[in-house]
mmCIF file of C-alpha atoms and ligand atoms in Angstrom:
data_model
loop_
_atom_site.group_PDB
_atom_site.id
_atom_site.type_symbol
_atom_site.label_atom_id
_atom_site.label_comp_id
_atom_site.label_asym_id
_atom_site.label_seq_id
_atom_site.Cartn_x
_atom_site.Cartn_y
_atom_site.Cartn_z
ATOM 1 C CA UNK A 159 -4.095 -19.763 -15.117
ATOM 2 C CA UNK A 160 -4.231 -17.670 -11.366
ATOM 3 C CA UNK A 161 -1.391 -16.456 -9.633
ATOM 4 C CA UNK A 162 -1.236 -16.129 -5.608
ATOM 5 C CA UNK A 163 1.045 -13.578 -4.309
ATOM 6 C CA UNK A 164 1.954 -13.601 -0.819
ATOM 7 C CA UNK A 165 4.073 -11.182 1.165
ATOM 8 C CA UNK A 166 5.563 -12.723 4.378
ATOM 9 C CA UNK A 167 7.194 -11.402 7.363
ATOM 10 C CA UNK A 168 8.169 -13.958 10.003
ATOM 11 C CA UNK A 169 5.446 -16.106 8.972
ATOM 12 C CA UNK A 170 6.975 -19.772 9.520
ATOM 13 C CA UNK A 171 3.789 -20.766 11.504
ATOM 14 C CA UNK A 172 1.083 -19.378 9.230
ATOM 15 C CA UNK A 173 2.354 -20.445 5.767
ATOM 16 C CA UNK A 174 2.205 -24.236 6.080
ATOM 17 C CA UNK A 175 -1.257 -23.783 7.052
ATOM 18 C CA UNK A 176 -2.242 -21.280 4.040
ATOM 19 C CA UNK A 177 -0.512 -23.749 1.552
ATOM 20 C CA UNK A 178 -2.730 -26.626 2.877
ATOM 21 C CA UNK A 179 -5.790 -24.340 2.512
ATOM 22 C CA UNK A 180 -5.000 -22.968 -0.912
ATOM 23 C CA UNK A 181 -4.249 -26.424 -2.225
ATOM 24 C CA UNK A 182 -7.637 -27.443 -0.836
ATOM 25 C CA UNK A 183 -9.591 -24.782 -2.367
ATOM 26 C CA UNK A 184 -7.501 -24.412 -5.795
ATOM 27 C CA UNK A 185 -7.320 -28.095 -6.497
ATOM 28 C CA UNK A 186 -10.717 -28.477 -6.397
ATOM 29 C CA UNK A 187 -11.738 -29.952 -10.037
ATOM 30 C CA UNK A 188 -14.787 -28.229 -9.803
ATOM 31 C CA UNK A 189 -12.848 -24.929 -10.191
ATOM 32 C CA UNK A 190 -10.930 -26.522 -12.772
ATOM 33 C CA UNK A 191 -7.842 -23.925 -12.897
ATOM 34 C CA UNK A 192 -4.070 -24.143 -12.949
ATOM 35 C CA UNK A 193 -2.494 -21.933 -10.226
ATOM 36 C CA UNK A 194 0.875 -20.861 -8.844
ATOM 37 C CA UNK A 195 2.050 -19.294 -5.568
ATOM 38 C CA UNK A 196 4.592 -16.891 -5.220
ATOM 39 C CA UNK A 197 5.618 -16.054 -1.558
ATOM 40 C CA UNK A 198 8.008 -12.915 -1.144
ATOM 41 C CA UNK A 199 9.890 -13.028 1.974
ATOM 42 C CA UNK A 200 10.424 -9.496 2.966
ATOM 43 C CA UNK A 201 13.912 -10.347 4.915
ATOM 44 C CA UNK A 202 12.261 -12.434 7.875
ATOM 45 C CA UNK A 203 14.271 -13.381 10.695
ATOM 46 C CA UNK A 204 12.601 -16.747 11.288
ATOM 47 C CA UNK A 205 13.588 -19.103 8.203
ATOM 48 C CA UNK A 206 10.450 -18.182 6.124
ATOM 49 C CA UNK A 207 12.587 -18.294 2.962
ATOM 50 C CA UNK A 208 14.124 -21.884 3.923
ATOM 51 C CA UNK A 209 10.555 -23.109 4.572
ATOM 52 C CA UNK A 210 9.107 -21.762 1.441
ATOM 53 C CA UNK A 211 12.303 -23.066 -0.607
ATOM 54 C CA UNK A 212 11.552 -26.677 0.953
ATOM 55 C CA UNK A 213 7.893 -26.367 -0.112
ATOM 56 C CA UNK A 214 9.050 -25.044 -3.529
ATOM 57 C CA UNK A 215 11.371 -28.126 -4.025
ATOM 58 C CA UNK A 216 8.458 -30.539 -3.610
ATOM 59 C CA UNK A 217 5.762 -28.461 -5.291
ATOM 60 C CA UNK A 218 6.915 -26.834 -8.834
ATOM 61 C CA UNK A 219 3.722 -24.557 -8.514
ATOM 62 C CA UNK A 220 5.325 -22.807 -5.720
ATOM 63 C CA UNK A 221 8.078 -20.229 -5.901
ATOM 64 C CA UNK A 222 9.917 -17.808 -3.496
ATOM 65 C CA UNK A 223 12.286 -14.983 -3.172
ATOM 66 C CA UNK A 224 13.868 -13.152 -0.406
ATOM 67 C CA UNK A 225 14.409 -9.269 -0.160
ATOM 68 C CA UNK A 226 18.034 -8.205 0.985
ATOM 69 C CA UNK A 227 16.111 -6.039 3.599
ATOM 70 C CA UNK A 228 12.673 -5.345 5.101
ATOM 71 C CA UNK A 229 11.128 -3.370 2.250
ATOM 72 C CA UNK A 230 7.367 -3.542 3.348
ATOM 73 C CA UNK A 231 4.745 -5.577 2.408
ATOM 74 C CA UNK A 232 3.597 -3.231 -0.872
ATOM 75 C CA UNK A 233 7.119 -3.748 -1.995
ATOM 76 C CA UNK A 234 6.595 -7.695 -1.755
ATOM 77 C CA UNK A 235 3.185 -7.617 -3.486
ATOM 78 C CA UNK A 236 4.729 -5.488 -6.361
ATOM 79 C CA UNK A 237 7.705 -8.011 -6.895
ATOM 80 C CA UNK A 238 5.059 -10.817 -7.012
ATOM 81 C CA UNK A 239 2.789 -8.884 -9.600
ATOM 82 C CA UNK A 240 5.702 -8.442 -11.663
ATOM 83 C CA UNK A 241 6.524 -11.933 -11.803
ATOM 84 C CA UNK A 242 3.054 -13.340 -11.778
ATOM 85 C CA UNK A 243 2.464 -15.835 -14.852
ATOM 86 C CA UNK A 244 -1.010 -15.957 -14.308
ATOM 87 C CA UNK A 245 -4.181 -14.718 -16.464
ATOM 88 C CA UNK A 246 -5.272 -12.968 -13.335
ATOM 89 C CA UNK A 247 -3.688 -12.768 -9.732
ATOM 90 C CA UNK A 248 -5.019 -12.664 -6.368
ATOM 91 C CA UNK A 249 -2.831 -10.911 -3.433
ATOM 92 C CA UNK A 250 -3.011 -12.532 -0.096
ATOM 93 C CA UNK A 251 -1.807 -11.954 3.386
ATOM 94 C CA UNK A 252 0.029 -15.027 5.073
ATOM 95 C CA UNK A 253 -1.936 -14.802 8.403
ATOM 96 C CA UNK A 254 -4.840 -16.380 7.157
ATOM 97 C CA UNK A 255 -6.831 -12.966 7.629
ATOM 98 C CA UNK A 256 -7.617 -13.122 4.114
ATOM 99 C CA UNK A 257 -9.409 -16.449 3.668
ATOM 100 C CA UNK A 258 -8.476 -18.434 0.584
ATOM 101 C CA UNK A 259 -12.074 -20.019 0.525
ATOM 102 C CA UNK A 260 -13.100 -16.426 -0.974
ATOM 103 C CA UNK A 261 -10.942 -17.000 -4.212
ATOM 104 C CA UNK A 262 -13.593 -18.916 -5.998
ATOM 105 C CA UNK A 263 -16.072 -16.129 -5.272
ATOM 106 C CA UNK A 264 -13.322 -13.450 -6.712
ATOM 107 C CA UNK A 265 -12.736 -15.798 -9.829
ATOM 108 C CA UNK A 266 -16.765 -15.937 -10.442
ATOM 109 C CA UNK A 267 -16.733 -11.814 -10.805
ATOM 110 C CA UNK A 268 -13.564 -11.999 -12.947
ATOM 111 C CA UNK A 269 -15.298 -14.590 -15.199
ATOM 112 C CA UNK A 270 -18.468 -12.091 -15.295
ATOM 113 C CA UNK A 271 -16.063 -9.332 -16.672
ATOM 114 C CA UNK A 272 -14.391 -7.514 -13.834
ATOM 115 C CA UNK A 273 -10.867 -6.439 -14.086
ATOM 116 C CA UNK A 274 -10.349 -5.654 -10.425
ATOM 117 C CA UNK A 275 -12.280 -7.674 -7.705
ATOM 118 C CA UNK A 276 -11.817 -5.856 -4.355
ATOM 119 C CA UNK A 277 -12.336 -8.030 -1.201
ATOM 120 C CA UNK A 278 -13.536 -5.784 1.163
ATOM 121 C CA UNK A 279 -14.046 -6.570 4.931
ATOM 122 C CA UNK A 280 -17.686 -6.259 6.268
ATOM 123 C CA UNK A 281 -16.536 -6.853 9.539
ATOM 124 C CA UNK A 282 -13.060 -7.278 11.381
ATOM 125 C CA UNK A 283 -12.218 -9.639 14.351
ATOM 126 C CA UNK A 284 -9.888 -9.195 17.015
ATOM 127 C CA UNK A 285 -8.982 -5.595 15.983
ATOM 128 C CA UNK A 286 -8.352 -2.738 18.811
ATOM 129 C CA UNK A 287 -10.749 0.147 18.811
ATOM 130 C CA UNK A 288 -8.086 2.678 17.642
ATOM 131 C CA UNK A 289 -7.176 0.301 14.961
ATOM 132 C CA UNK A 290 -10.699 0.402 13.612
ATOM 133 C CA UNK A 291 -10.946 4.203 14.022
ATOM 134 C CA UNK A 292 -7.866 5.123 12.181
ATOM 135 C CA UNK A 293 -8.903 2.948 9.312
ATOM 136 C CA UNK A 294 -12.434 4.581 9.149
ATOM 137 C CA UNK A 295 -10.527 7.778 9.141
ATOM 138 C CA UNK A 296 -8.208 6.873 6.552
ATOM 139 C CA UNK A 297 -10.639 5.533 4.137
ATOM 140 C CA UNK A 298 -13.237 8.435 4.566
ATOM 141 C CA UNK A 299 -10.633 11.089 4.119
ATOM 142 C CA UNK A 300 -8.872 9.511 1.328
ATOM 143 C CA UNK A 301 -12.113 8.389 -0.608
ATOM 144 C CA UNK A 302 -12.627 12.058 -1.222
ATOM 145 C CA UNK A 303 -9.577 12.149 -3.435
ATOM 146 C CA UNK A 304 -10.360 12.035 -7.256
ATOM 147 C CA UNK A 305 -9.528 8.655 -8.720
ATOM 148 C CA UNK A 306 -10.073 6.722 -5.426
ATOM 149 C CA UNK A 307 -13.748 6.892 -5.376
ATOM 150 C CA UNK A 308 -13.803 3.196 -6.614
ATOM 151 C CA UNK A 309 -12.232 1.752 -3.586
ATOM 152 C CA UNK A 310 -14.578 0.176 -1.075
ATOM 153 C CA UNK A 311 -14.927 2.502 1.962
ATOM 154 C CA UNK A 312 -15.277 -0.509 4.220
ATOM 155 C CA UNK A 313 -11.234 -1.030 3.459
ATOM 156 C CA UNK A 314 -9.396 -3.367 1.271
ATOM 157 C CA UNK A 315 -6.722 -6.149 2.242
ATOM 158 C CA UNK A 316 -6.679 -8.197 -0.838
ATOM 159 C CA UNK A 317 -7.915 -8.467 -4.255
ATOM 160 C CA UNK A 318 -8.021 -9.966 -7.693
ATOM 161 C CA UNK A 319 -6.474 -8.233 -10.598
ATOM 162 C CA UNK A 320 -6.794 -9.444 -14.419
ATOM 163 C CA UNK A 321 -3.928 -9.814 -16.676
ATOM 164 C CA UNK A 322 -4.286 -6.234 -18.265
ATOM 165 C CA UNK A 323 -4.380 -4.533 -14.742
ATOM 166 C CA UNK A 324 -0.973 -6.650 -13.828
ATOM 167 C CA UNK A 325 0.490 -5.267 -17.032
ATOM 168 C CA UNK A 326 -0.662 -1.686 -16.541
ATOM 169 C CA UNK A 327 0.487 -1.996 -12.864
ATOM 170 C CA UNK A 328 4.242 -3.209 -14.071
ATOM 171 C CA UNK A 329 4.290 0.115 -15.801
ATOM 172 C CA UNK A 330 4.027 2.144 -12.459
ATOM 173 C CA UNK A 331 7.443 2.683 -10.981
ATOM 174 C CA UNK A 332 6.450 4.804 -7.984
ATOM 175 C CA UNK A 333 7.681 3.711 -4.516
ATOM 176 C CA UNK A 334 5.759 6.168 -1.988
ATOM 177 C CA UNK A 335 2.503 4.869 -2.867
ATOM 178 C CA UNK A 336 -0.127 2.463 -1.241
ATOM 179 C CA UNK A 337 -0.507 -0.275 -3.960
ATOM 180 C CA UNK A 338 -4.269 -0.668 -3.443
ATOM 181 C CA UNK A 339 -4.736 3.243 -4.159
ATOM 182 C CA UNK A 340 -2.751 2.644 -7.185
ATOM 183 C CA UNK A 341 -4.799 0.315 -8.432
ATOM 184 C CA UNK A 342 -7.842 1.882 -7.500
ATOM 185 C CA UNK A 343 -6.682 5.011 -9.406
ATOM 186 C CA UNK A 344 -5.889 2.818 -12.548
ATOM 187 C CA UNK A 345 -9.566 2.423 -13.435
ATOM 188 C CA UNK A 346 -10.760 -0.456 -15.279
ATOM 189 C CA UNK A 347 -13.929 -2.399 -14.458
ATOM 190 C CA UNK A 348 -13.923 -2.352 -10.597
ATOM 191 C CA UNK A 349 -16.250 -4.287 -8.474
ATOM 192 C CA UNK A 350 -16.498 -5.499 -4.670
ATOM 193 C CA UNK A 351 -16.840 -8.656 -2.708
ATOM 194 C CA UNK A 352 -17.585 -8.356 0.931
ATOM 195 C CA UNK A 353 -16.036 -10.854 3.459
ATOM 196 C CA UNK A 354 -15.750 -11.537 7.277
ATOM 197 C CA UNK A 355 -11.830 -10.623 8.209
ATOM 198 C CA UNK A 356 -10.730 -13.099 10.698
ATOM 199 C CA UNK A 357 -8.283 -12.467 13.539
ATOM 200 C CA UNK A 358 -4.680 -13.198 12.792
ATOM 201 C CA UNK A 359 -3.861 -16.864 13.347
ATOM 202 C CA UNK A 360 -0.089 -16.767 14.773
ATOM 203 C CA UNK A 361 2.055 -13.846 15.947
ATOM 204 C CA UNK A 362 0.962 -10.335 15.978
ATOM 205 C CA UNK A 363 0.440 -7.520 13.053
ATOM 206 C CA UNK A 364 3.561 -5.978 11.878
ATOM 207 C CA UNK A 365 1.634 -2.839 10.634
ATOM 208 C CA UNK A 366 2.208 -0.248 13.801
ATOM 209 C CA UNK A 367 0.805 3.177 14.065
ATOM 210 C CA UNK A 368 3.619 5.102 12.316
ATOM 211 C CA UNK A 369 3.593 2.760 9.329
ATOM 212 C CA UNK A 370 -0.080 3.452 8.954
ATOM 213 C CA UNK A 371 0.415 7.261 9.299
ATOM 214 C CA UNK A 372 3.206 6.864 6.453
ATOM 215 C CA UNK A 373 0.573 5.100 4.479
ATOM 216 C CA UNK A 374 -2.088 7.800 4.845
ATOM 217 C CA UNK A 375 0.562 10.590 4.068
ATOM 218 C CA UNK A 376 1.951 8.398 0.904
ATOM 219 C CA UNK A 377 -1.673 7.951 -0.242
ATOM 220 C CA UNK A 378 -2.434 11.776 0.267
ATOM 221 C CA UNK A 379 0.791 13.168 -1.452
ATOM 222 C CA UNK A 380 0.669 10.501 -4.291
ATOM 223 C CA UNK A 381 -2.924 11.393 -5.204
ATOM 224 C CA UNK A 382 -3.651 15.006 -4.570
ATOM 225 C CA UNK A 383 -1.996 18.433 -4.377
ATOM 226 C CA UNK A 384 -5.107 19.636 -2.332
ATOM 227 C CA UNK A 385 -2.863 20.395 1.200
ATOM 228 C CA UNK A 386 -0.698 22.876 -0.980
ATOM 229 C CA UNK A 387 -3.807 24.449 -2.495
ATOM 230 C CA UNK A 388 -5.193 24.794 1.133
ATOM 231 C CA UNK A 389 -1.886 26.312 2.137
ATOM 232 C CA UNK A 390 -2.497 28.945 -0.329
ATOM 233 C CA UNK A 391 -6.020 29.648 0.495
ATOM 234 C CA UNK A 392 -5.032 29.628 4.390
ATOM 235 C CA UNK A 393 -2.267 32.033 3.209
ATOM 236 C CA UNK A 394 -4.834 34.396 1.605
ATOM 237 C CA UNK A 395 -7.035 34.339 4.501
ATOM 238 C CA UNK A 396 -4.603 35.004 7.056
ATOM 239 C CA UNK A 397 -3.171 37.900 4.904
ATOM 240 C CA UNK A 398 -6.593 39.350 4.599
ATOM 241 C CA UNK A 399 -7.309 39.177 8.525
ATOM 242 C CA UNK A 400 -3.973 40.744 9.072
ATOM 243 C CA UNK A 401 -4.774 43.529 6.689
ATOM 244 C CA UNK A 402 -8.068 43.951 8.537
ATOM 245 C CA UNK A 403 -6.432 44.196 11.774
ATOM 246 C CA UNK A 404 -3.809 46.411 10.428
ATOM 247 C CA UNK A 405 -6.909 48.936 9.068
ATOM 248 C CA UNK A 406 -8.445 48.400 12.665
ATOM 249 C CA UNK A 407 -5.338 49.598 14.248
ATOM 250 C CA UNK A 408 -4.771 52.389 12.089
ATOM 251 C CA UNK A 409 -8.243 53.551 12.680
ATOM 252 C CA UNK A 410 -8.117 53.637 16.641
ATOM 253 C CA UNK A 411 -4.889 55.513 16.071
ATOM 254 C CA UNK A 412 -6.587 58.024 14.072
ATOM 255 C CA UNK A 413 -9.409 58.273 16.740
ATOM 256 C CA UNK A 414 -6.654 59.001 19.317
ATOM 257 C CA UNK A 415 -6.861 55.509 21.084
ATOM 258 C CA UNK A 416 -4.196 53.010 19.738
ATOM 259 C CA UNK A 417 -4.459 49.466 21.094
ATOM 260 C CA UNK A 418 -1.720 48.984 24.002
ATOM 261 C CA UNK A 419 0.505 46.335 24.932
ATOM 262 C CA UNK A 420 2.599 43.335 23.354
ATOM 263 C CA UNK A 421 -0.341 40.466 23.996
ATOM 264 C CA UNK A 422 -1.797 40.870 20.648
ATOM 265 C CA UNK A 423 1.619 41.074 19.007
ATOM 266 C CA UNK A 424 2.942 37.928 20.552
ATOM 267 C CA UNK A 425 -0.375 36.194 19.930
ATOM 268 C CA UNK A 426 -0.313 37.189 16.145
ATOM 269 C CA UNK A 427 3.560 36.109 15.883
ATOM 270 C CA UNK A 428 3.067 32.619 17.463
ATOM 271 C CA UNK A 429 -0.180 31.676 15.663
ATOM 272 C CA UNK A 430 1.521 33.027 12.201
ATOM 273 C CA UNK A 431 4.760 31.130 13.050
ATOM 274 C CA UNK A 432 3.073 27.841 13.747
ATOM 275 C CA UNK A 433 0.990 28.064 10.743
ATOM 276 C CA UNK A 434 3.926 28.888 8.584
ATOM 277 C CA UNK A 435 5.808 25.968 9.975
ATOM 278 C CA UNK A 436 3.081 23.648 9.189
ATOM 279 C CA UNK A 437 2.901 24.904 5.656
ATOM 280 C CA UNK A 438 6.674 24.270 5.567
ATOM 281 C CA UNK A 439 6.124 20.623 6.812
ATOM 282 C CA UNK A 440 3.446 19.986 4.078
ATOM 283 C CA UNK A 441 5.791 21.370 1.274
ATOM 284 C CA UNK A 442 8.562 19.174 2.883
ATOM 285 C CA UNK A 443 6.533 15.880 2.603
ATOM 286 C CA UNK A 444 6.123 16.495 -1.012
ATOM 287 C CA UNK A 445 9.569 17.635 -1.683
ATOM 288 C CA UNK A 446 11.477 14.818 0.107
ATOM 289 C CA UNK A 447 9.116 12.254 -1.701
ATOM 290 C CA UNK A 448 10.206 13.918 -4.998
ATOM 291 C CA UNK A 449 13.838 13.494 -4.121
ATOM 292 C CA UNK A 450 13.554 9.925 -3.365
ATOM 293 C CA UNK A 451 11.497 9.155 -6.688
ATOM 294 C CA UNK A 452 14.064 11.066 -8.766
ATOM 295 C CA UNK A 453 16.648 8.848 -7.145
ATOM 296 C CA UNK A 454 15.157 5.911 -8.843
ATOM 297 C CA UNK A 455 16.458 3.314 -6.415
ATOM 298 C CA UNK A 456 14.904 -0.157 -7.005
ATOM 299 C CA UNK A 457 11.871 -0.761 -4.775
ATOM 300 C CA UNK A 458 13.371 -4.067 -3.684
ATOM 301 C CA UNK A 459 16.645 -5.904 -3.932
ATOM 302 C CA UNK A 460 16.672 -9.918 -4.085
ATOM 303 C CA UNK A 461 18.972 -11.716 -2.023
ATOM 304 C CA UNK A 462 17.902 -15.149 -3.251
ATOM 305 C CA UNK A 463 15.134 -16.818 -5.109
ATOM 306 C CA UNK A 464 14.026 -20.317 -5.412
ATOM 307 C CA UNK A 465 14.383 -20.082 -9.379
ATOM 308 C CA UNK A 466 17.309 -19.277 -11.214
ATOM 309 C CA UNK A 467 17.464 -15.133 -11.610
ATOM 310 C CA UNK A 468 15.871 -14.141 -14.635
ATOM 311 C CA UNK A 469 13.988 -17.584 -15.159
ATOM 312 C CA UNK A 470 10.773 -16.087 -13.811
ATOM 313 C CA UNK A 471 9.787 -13.527 -16.246
ATOM 314 C CA UNK A 472 11.623 -12.709 -19.629
ATOM 315 C CA UNK A 473 10.674 -8.965 -18.777
ATOM 316 C CA UNK A 474 10.833 -8.283 -15.541
ATOM 317 C CA UNK A 475 14.271 -9.861 -14.111
ATOM 318 C CA UNK A 476 14.866 -9.938 -10.371
ATOM 319 C CA UNK A 477 17.804 -7.985 -9.213
ATOM 320 C CA UNK A 478 20.156 -10.308 -7.195
ATOM 321 C CA UNK A 479 22.201 -8.974 -4.358
ATOM 322 C CA UNK A 480 25.473 -9.351 -6.273
ATOM 323 C CA UNK A 481 23.842 -7.351 -9.289
ATOM 324 C CA UNK A 482 22.257 -4.777 -7.088
ATOM 325 C CA UNK A 483 25.074 -2.464 -7.630
ATOM 326 C CA UNK A 484 25.750 -2.775 -11.162
ATOM 327 C CA UNK A 485 24.760 0.505 -13.183
ATOM 328 C CA UNK A 486 21.170 0.785 -13.810
ATOM 329 C CA UNK A 487 20.088 0.152 -17.529
ATOM 330 C CA UNK A 488 16.378 0.790 -17.268
ATOM 331 C CA UNK A 489 13.593 0.466 -14.654
ATOM 332 C CA UNK A 490 12.545 -2.677 -15.996
ATOM 333 C CA UNK A 491 15.674 -4.461 -15.002
ATOM 334 C CA UNK A 492 15.797 -2.795 -11.429
ATOM 335 C CA UNK A 493 12.273 -4.016 -10.439
HETATM 336 N N1 LIG B 69 4.309 -8.165 5.783
HETATM 337 C C1 LIG B 69 5.543 -8.001 4.965
HETATM 338 N N2 LIG B 69 6.528 -6.830 5.571
HETATM 339 C C2 LIG B 69 6.319 -6.298 6.752
HETATM 340 C C3 LIG B 69 5.030 -6.541 7.058
HETATM 341 C C4 LIG B 69 4.150 -7.415 6.855
HETATM 342 O O1 LIG B 69 5.644 -8.835 4.011
HETATM 343 O O2 LIG B 69 7.032 -5.372 6.849
HETATM 344 C C5 LIG B 69 3.343 -9.056 5.334
HETATM 345 C C6 LIG B 69 3.039 -10.014 6.480
HETATM 346 O O3 LIG B 69 3.640 -11.312 6.752
HETATM 347 C C7 LIG B 69 1.318 -10.432 5.896
HETATM 348 C C8 LIG B 69 0.988 -8.991 5.350
HETATM 349 O O4 LIG B 69 2.304 -8.393 4.834
HETATM 350 O O5 LIG B 69 1.589 -11.665 5.191
HETATM 351 C C9 LIG B 69 0.031 -8.227 6.135
HETATM 352 O O6 LIG B 69 0.753 -7.930 7.377
HETATM 353 P P1 LIG B 69 0.043 -7.759 8.831
HETATM 354 O O7 LIG B 69 -0.810 -9.109 8.988
HETATM 355 O O8 LIG B 69 1.308 -7.803 9.865
HETATM 356 O O9 LIG B 69 -0.878 -6.239 8.657
HETATM 357 P P2 LIG B 69 -2.157 -6.090 9.005
HETATM 358 O O10 LIG B 69 -3.082 -7.538 8.937
HETATM 359 O O11 LIG B 69 -2.443 -5.772 10.527
HETATM 360 O O12 LIG B 69 -2.727 -5.125 8.218
HETATM 361 MG MG1 LIG B 70 -2.649 -9.458 9.093
#
């Protein structure tokens, strides 16, 4: 059985088309599988949940839940994976940029023994130059981090995960993390399938530059301490240079011509001040994430769901809006 997980934010125009395409591809007798579709409404303003509830009422394979506020697509995918009943799961955006036609290819790789099958875009249609440049920079920079080397360099938007990966993922309770990077970091047997990423069908992308920057910072702070280590190295180098400069001034004073004026002083103060502030900023990035993780707030809160709360999974019970303030008895019940 295959579970398809779709995060959705204001996608009423795309979801009916995606549903039709999924049925066409997955109901094919040649594929011979059972399937379910979980659509997680990330607090849309356009009636996405009502639309999905209507589809779910007619098709028992379809389920949907609505978040109490916008928690982001990664939280929505996390919810879907935590409630998947399949032997494997495919995550897939609602906007038809991730083509359902590719699912049989992903399944074929899974049947050959892969635990994680990345669908990586060999080409992206309808994207701006700055989007492509930022994506290139992000992947090139973060691919150097140990543990993320398996992730395809051309970028990932969706993937197929085996049950063992879904179960391992359910034990991760971080919120400040790109789930693609987290899954890559887990290891297992990973393979990649290339595809042509289409332009978005209706509406425009919800991922602005600020969200992309936050994701890049999350990936860096979640998987490497290199920036903190670089701060220590920079501190040593600057201290050494300062020591050399001091020696130089003393030497000049001894030979009777000490350097004059405050220009050199103010340059040193400004450069040092700037470097120290950047270093404190880097520490701050790690520190506030630590504080936020220690608070252990749920990664999402459910406002309503098409199934009765608790009936989706015996382990991961959805938190309903009314239960959200109840004392936490453990991470499992919070997610
Ligand atoms: N999405 C979401 N919450 C958000 C933003 C996006 O659930 O706050 C969903 C969106 O509906 C889509 C998927 O995440 O199904 C990918 O989003 P989008 O197409 O905007 O991103 P892009 O393709 O530009 O990376
Ligand atoms: Mg998209």
